[in-house]
PDB file of C-alpha atoms in Angstrom:
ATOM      1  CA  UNK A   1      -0.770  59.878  35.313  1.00 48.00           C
ATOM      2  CA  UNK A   2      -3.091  58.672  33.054  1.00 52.00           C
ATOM      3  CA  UNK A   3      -2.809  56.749  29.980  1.00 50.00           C
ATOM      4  CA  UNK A   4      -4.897  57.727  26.752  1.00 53.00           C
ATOM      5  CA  UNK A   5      -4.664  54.863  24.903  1.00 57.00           C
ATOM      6  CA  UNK A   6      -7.261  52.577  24.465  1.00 57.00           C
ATOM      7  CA  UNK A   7      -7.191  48.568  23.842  1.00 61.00           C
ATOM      8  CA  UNK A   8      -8.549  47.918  20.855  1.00 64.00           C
ATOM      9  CA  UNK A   9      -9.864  44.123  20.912  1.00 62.00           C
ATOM     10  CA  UNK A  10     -10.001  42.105  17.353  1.00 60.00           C
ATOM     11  CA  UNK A  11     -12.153  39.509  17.292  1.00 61.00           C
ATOM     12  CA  UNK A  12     -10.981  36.361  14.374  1.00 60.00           C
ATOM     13  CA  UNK A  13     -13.960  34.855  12.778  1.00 63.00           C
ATOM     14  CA  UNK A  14     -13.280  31.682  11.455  1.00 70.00           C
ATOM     15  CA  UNK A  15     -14.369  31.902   7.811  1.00 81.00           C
ATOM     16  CA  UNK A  16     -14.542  28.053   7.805  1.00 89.00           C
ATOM     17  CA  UNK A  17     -17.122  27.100  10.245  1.00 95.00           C
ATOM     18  CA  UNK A  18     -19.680  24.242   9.428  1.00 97.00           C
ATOM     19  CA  UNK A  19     -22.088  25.755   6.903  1.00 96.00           C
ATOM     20  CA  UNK A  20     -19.133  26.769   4.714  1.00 96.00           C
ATOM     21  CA  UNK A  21     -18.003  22.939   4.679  1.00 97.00           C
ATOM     22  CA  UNK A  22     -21.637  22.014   4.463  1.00 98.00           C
ATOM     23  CA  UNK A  23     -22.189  24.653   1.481  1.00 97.00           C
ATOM     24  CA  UNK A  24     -19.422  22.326  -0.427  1.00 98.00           C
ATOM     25  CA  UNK A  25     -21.128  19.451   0.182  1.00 98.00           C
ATOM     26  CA  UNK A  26     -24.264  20.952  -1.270  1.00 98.00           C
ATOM     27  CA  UNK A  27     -22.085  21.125  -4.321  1.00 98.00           C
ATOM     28  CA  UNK A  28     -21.127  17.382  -4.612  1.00 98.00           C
ATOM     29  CA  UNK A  29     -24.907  16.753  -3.797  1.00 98.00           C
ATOM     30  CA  UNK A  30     -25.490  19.389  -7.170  1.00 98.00           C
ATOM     31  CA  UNK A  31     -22.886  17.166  -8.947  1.00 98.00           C
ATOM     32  CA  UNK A  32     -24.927  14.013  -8.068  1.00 98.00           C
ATOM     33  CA  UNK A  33     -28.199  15.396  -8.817  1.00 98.00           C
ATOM     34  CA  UNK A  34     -26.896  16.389 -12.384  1.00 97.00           C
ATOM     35  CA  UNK A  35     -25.896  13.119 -12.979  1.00 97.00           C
ATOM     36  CA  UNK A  36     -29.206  11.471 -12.234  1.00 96.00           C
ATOM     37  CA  UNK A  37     -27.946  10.186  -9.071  1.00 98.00           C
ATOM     38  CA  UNK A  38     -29.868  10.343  -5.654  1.00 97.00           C
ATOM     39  CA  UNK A  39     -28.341  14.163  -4.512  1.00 98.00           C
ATOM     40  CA  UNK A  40     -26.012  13.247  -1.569  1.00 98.00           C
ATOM     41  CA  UNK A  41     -22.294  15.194  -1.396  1.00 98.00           C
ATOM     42  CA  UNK A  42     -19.708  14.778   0.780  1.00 98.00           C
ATOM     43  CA  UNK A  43     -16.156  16.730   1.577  1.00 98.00           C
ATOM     44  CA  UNK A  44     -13.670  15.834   4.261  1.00 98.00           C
ATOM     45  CA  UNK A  45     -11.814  18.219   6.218  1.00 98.00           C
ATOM     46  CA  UNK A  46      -8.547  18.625   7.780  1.00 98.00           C
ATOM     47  CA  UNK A  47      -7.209  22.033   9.225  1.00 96.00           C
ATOM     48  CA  UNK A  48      -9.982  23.725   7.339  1.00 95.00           C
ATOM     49  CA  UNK A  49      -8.624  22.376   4.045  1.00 97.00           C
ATOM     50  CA  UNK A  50     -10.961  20.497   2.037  1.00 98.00           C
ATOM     51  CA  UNK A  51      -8.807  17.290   1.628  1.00 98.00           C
ATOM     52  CA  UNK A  52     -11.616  14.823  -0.055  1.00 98.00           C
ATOM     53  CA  UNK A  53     -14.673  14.917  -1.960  1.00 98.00           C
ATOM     54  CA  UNK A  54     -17.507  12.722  -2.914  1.00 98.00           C
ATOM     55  CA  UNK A  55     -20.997  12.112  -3.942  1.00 98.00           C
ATOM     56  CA  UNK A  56     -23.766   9.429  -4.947  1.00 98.00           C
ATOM     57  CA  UNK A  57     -22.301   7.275  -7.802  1.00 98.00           C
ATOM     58  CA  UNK A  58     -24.229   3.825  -7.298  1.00 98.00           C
ATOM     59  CA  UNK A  59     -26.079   4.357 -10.403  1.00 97.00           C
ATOM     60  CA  UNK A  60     -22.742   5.630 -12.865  1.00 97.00           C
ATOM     61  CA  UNK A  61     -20.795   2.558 -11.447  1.00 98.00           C
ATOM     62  CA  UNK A  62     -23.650  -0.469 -10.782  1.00 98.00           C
ATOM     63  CA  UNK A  63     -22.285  -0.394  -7.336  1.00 98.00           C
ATOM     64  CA  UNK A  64     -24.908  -0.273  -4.365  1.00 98.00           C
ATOM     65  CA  UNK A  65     -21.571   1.075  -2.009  1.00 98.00           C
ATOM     66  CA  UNK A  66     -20.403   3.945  -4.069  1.00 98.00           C
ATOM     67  CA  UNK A  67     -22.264   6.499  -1.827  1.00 98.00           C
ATOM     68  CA  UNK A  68     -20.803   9.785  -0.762  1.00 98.00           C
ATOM     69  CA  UNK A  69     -19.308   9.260   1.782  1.00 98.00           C
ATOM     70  CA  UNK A  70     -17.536   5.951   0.808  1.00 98.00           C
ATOM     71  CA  UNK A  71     -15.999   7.883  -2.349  1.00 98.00           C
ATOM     72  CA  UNK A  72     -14.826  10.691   0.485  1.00 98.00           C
ATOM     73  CA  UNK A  73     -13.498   8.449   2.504  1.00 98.00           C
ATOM     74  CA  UNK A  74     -11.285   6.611  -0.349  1.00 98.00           C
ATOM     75  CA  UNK A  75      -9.913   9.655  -1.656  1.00 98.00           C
ATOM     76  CA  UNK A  76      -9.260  11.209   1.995  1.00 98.00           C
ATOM     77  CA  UNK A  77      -7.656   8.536   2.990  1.00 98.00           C
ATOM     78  CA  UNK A  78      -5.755   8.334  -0.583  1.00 98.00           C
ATOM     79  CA  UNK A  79      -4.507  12.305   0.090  1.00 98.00           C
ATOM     80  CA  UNK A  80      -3.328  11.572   3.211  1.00 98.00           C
ATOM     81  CA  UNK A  81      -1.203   7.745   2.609  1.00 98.00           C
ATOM     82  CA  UNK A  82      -3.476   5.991   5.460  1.00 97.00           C
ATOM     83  CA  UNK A  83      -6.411   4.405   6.302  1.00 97.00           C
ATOM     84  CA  UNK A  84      -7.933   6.663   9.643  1.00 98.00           C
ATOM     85  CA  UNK A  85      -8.770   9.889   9.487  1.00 98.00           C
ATOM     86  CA  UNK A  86      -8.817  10.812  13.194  1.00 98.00           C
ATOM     87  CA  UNK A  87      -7.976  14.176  12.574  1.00 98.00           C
ATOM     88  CA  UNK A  88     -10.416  15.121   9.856  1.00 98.00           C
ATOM     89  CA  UNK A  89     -14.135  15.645   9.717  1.00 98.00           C
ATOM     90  CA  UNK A  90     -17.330  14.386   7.099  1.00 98.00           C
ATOM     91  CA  UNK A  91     -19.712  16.804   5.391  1.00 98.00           C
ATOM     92  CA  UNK A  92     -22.175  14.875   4.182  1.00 98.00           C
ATOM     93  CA  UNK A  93     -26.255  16.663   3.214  1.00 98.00           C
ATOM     94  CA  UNK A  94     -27.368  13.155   4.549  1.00 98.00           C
ATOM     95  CA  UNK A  95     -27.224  11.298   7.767  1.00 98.00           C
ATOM     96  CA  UNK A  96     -25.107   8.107   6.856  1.00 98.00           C
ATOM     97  CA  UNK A  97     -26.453   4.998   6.716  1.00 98.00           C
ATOM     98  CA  UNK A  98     -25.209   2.008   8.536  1.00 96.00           C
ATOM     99  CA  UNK A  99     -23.262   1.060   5.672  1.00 97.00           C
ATOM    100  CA  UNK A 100     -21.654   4.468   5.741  1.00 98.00           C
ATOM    101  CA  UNK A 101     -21.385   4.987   9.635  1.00 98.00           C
ATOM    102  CA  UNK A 102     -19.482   1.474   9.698  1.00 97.00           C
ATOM    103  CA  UNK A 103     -17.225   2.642   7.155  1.00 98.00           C
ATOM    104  CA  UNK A 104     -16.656   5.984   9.425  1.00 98.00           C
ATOM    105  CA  UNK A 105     -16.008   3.535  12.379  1.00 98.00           C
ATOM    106  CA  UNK A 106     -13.026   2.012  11.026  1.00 98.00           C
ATOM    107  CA  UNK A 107     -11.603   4.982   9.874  1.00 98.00           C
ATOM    108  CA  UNK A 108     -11.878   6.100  12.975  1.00 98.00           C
ATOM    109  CA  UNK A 109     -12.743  10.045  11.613  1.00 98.00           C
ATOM    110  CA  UNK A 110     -13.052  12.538  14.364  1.00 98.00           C
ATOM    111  CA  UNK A 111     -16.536  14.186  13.671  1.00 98.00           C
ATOM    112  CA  UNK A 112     -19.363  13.574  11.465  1.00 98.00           C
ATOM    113  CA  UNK A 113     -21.708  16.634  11.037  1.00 98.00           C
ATOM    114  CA  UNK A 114     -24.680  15.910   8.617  1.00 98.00           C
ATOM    115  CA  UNK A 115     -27.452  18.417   7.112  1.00 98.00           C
ATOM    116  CA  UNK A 116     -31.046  16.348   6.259  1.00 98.00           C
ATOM    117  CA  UNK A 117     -32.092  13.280   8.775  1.00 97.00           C
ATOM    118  CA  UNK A 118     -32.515   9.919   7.115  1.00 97.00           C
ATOM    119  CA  UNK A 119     -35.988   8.744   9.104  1.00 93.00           C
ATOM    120  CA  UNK A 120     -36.034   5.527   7.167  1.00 94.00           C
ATOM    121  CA  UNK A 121     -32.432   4.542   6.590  1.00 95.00           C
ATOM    122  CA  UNK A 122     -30.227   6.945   8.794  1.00 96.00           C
ATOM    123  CA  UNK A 123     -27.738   5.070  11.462  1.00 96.00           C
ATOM    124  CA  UNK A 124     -29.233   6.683  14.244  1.00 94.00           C
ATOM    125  CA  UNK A 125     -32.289   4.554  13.295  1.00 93.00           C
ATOM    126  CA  UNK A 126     -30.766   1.869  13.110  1.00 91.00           C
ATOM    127  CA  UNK A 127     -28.496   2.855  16.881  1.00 90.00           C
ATOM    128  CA  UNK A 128     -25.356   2.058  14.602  1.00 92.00           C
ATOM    129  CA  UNK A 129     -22.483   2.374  16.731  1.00 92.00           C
ATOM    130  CA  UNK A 130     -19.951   5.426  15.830  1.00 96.00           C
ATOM    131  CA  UNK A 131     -16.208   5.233  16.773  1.00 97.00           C
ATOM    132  CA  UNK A 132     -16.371   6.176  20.431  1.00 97.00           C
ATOM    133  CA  UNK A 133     -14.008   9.144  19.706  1.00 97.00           C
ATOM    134  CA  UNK A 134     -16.347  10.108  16.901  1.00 98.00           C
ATOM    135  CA  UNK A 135     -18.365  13.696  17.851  1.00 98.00           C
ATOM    136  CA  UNK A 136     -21.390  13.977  15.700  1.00 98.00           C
ATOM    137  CA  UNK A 137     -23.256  17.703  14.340  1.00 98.00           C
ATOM    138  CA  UNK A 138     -26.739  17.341  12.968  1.00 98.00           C
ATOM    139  CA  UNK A 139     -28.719  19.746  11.155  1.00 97.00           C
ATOM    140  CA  UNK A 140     -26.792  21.897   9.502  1.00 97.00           C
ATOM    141  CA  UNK A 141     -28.189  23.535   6.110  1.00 97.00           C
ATOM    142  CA  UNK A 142     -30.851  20.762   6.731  1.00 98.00           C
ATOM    143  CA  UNK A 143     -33.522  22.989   4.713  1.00 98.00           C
ATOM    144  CA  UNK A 144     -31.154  23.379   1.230  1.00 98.00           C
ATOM    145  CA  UNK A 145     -29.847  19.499   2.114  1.00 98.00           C
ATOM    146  CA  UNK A 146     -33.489  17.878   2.003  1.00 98.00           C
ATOM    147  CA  UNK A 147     -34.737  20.601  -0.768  1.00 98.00           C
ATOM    148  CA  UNK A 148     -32.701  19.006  -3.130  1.00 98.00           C
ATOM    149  CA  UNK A 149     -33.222  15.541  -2.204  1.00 97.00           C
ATOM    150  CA  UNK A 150     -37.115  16.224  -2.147  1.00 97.00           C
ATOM    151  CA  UNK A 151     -36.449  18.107  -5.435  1.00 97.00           C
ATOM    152  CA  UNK A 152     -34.386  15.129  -7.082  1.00 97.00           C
ATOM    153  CA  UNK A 153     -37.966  12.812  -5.950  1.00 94.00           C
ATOM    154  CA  UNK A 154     -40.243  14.855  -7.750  1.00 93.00           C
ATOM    155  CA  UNK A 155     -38.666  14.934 -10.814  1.00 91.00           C
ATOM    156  CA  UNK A 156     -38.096  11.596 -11.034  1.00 85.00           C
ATOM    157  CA  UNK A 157     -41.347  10.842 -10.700  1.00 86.00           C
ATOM    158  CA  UNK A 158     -42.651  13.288 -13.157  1.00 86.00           C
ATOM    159  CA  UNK A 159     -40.694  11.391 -15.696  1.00 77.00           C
ATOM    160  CA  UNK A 160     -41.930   8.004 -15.103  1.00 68.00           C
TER     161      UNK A 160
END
């Protein structure tokens, strides 16, 4: 005998892949921008909860390490009552820079996944070594990530 019922196969899509995380980012890096500050945004990420965010405040606080990422890592690391972040992953619209990727060393995050290359000041450059546990993502939203950077350039110099 024959059955007449059919499987029926669902699918999940995980809503919170890389460009949504990324698109947040972009927001910080928005954030930055408005502020007159070079556009880079950051958000860390546990079990697809945004648990920190960040962006470029060297110029609002006369500090030359209050990037992005250094902000996100501070207030990750505040949310969760310790210093590594093993677990948890950086958004950030800009490869890190050494300072930045030595700061993700000793927190020892899990993955770093970055939009726009940094060809003059990015870690990679620079062969910066990650935590060895560290996975890295590049690319993602790299258009929209260097389209405001460019964007924050020109307008800068248009003023001057």
């Amino acid at each position: 005998m024959k059955s007449n019922k059919s499987a029926i196969f669902v699918f999940m899509i995980n809503p919170f892949d890389d460009t949504y995380f990324m698109q947040h980012a972009l927001k910080e890096a928005q954030l930055a921008f408005d502020k007159g500050e070079i556009p880079v945004g950051a958000v860390i990420v546990m079990n697809d909860k945004i648990i920190a965010r960040g962006h470029n405040l060297t110029e609002t606080l006369n500090d030359v390490t209050a990037h992005a990422e250094m902000q996100a890592f501070t207030a990750a690391s505040d949310f969760l009552g310790g210093k590594y972040l093993k677990e948890c992953t950086l958004y950030v619209t800009l490869e890190p820079c050494q300072m930045c990727a030595g700061a993700s060393y000793w927190t020892q995050i899990g993955r770093i996944v970055y939009g726009a290359k940094d060809q003059q000041r990015g870690f990679v450059n620079y062969k910066t070594t990650l935590h060895p546990k560290t996975k890295v993502t590049q690319g993602i939203l790299s258009e929209a990530c260097g389209t405001i950077l460019k964007r924050f350039f020109i307008e800068k110099r248009n003023l001057n």
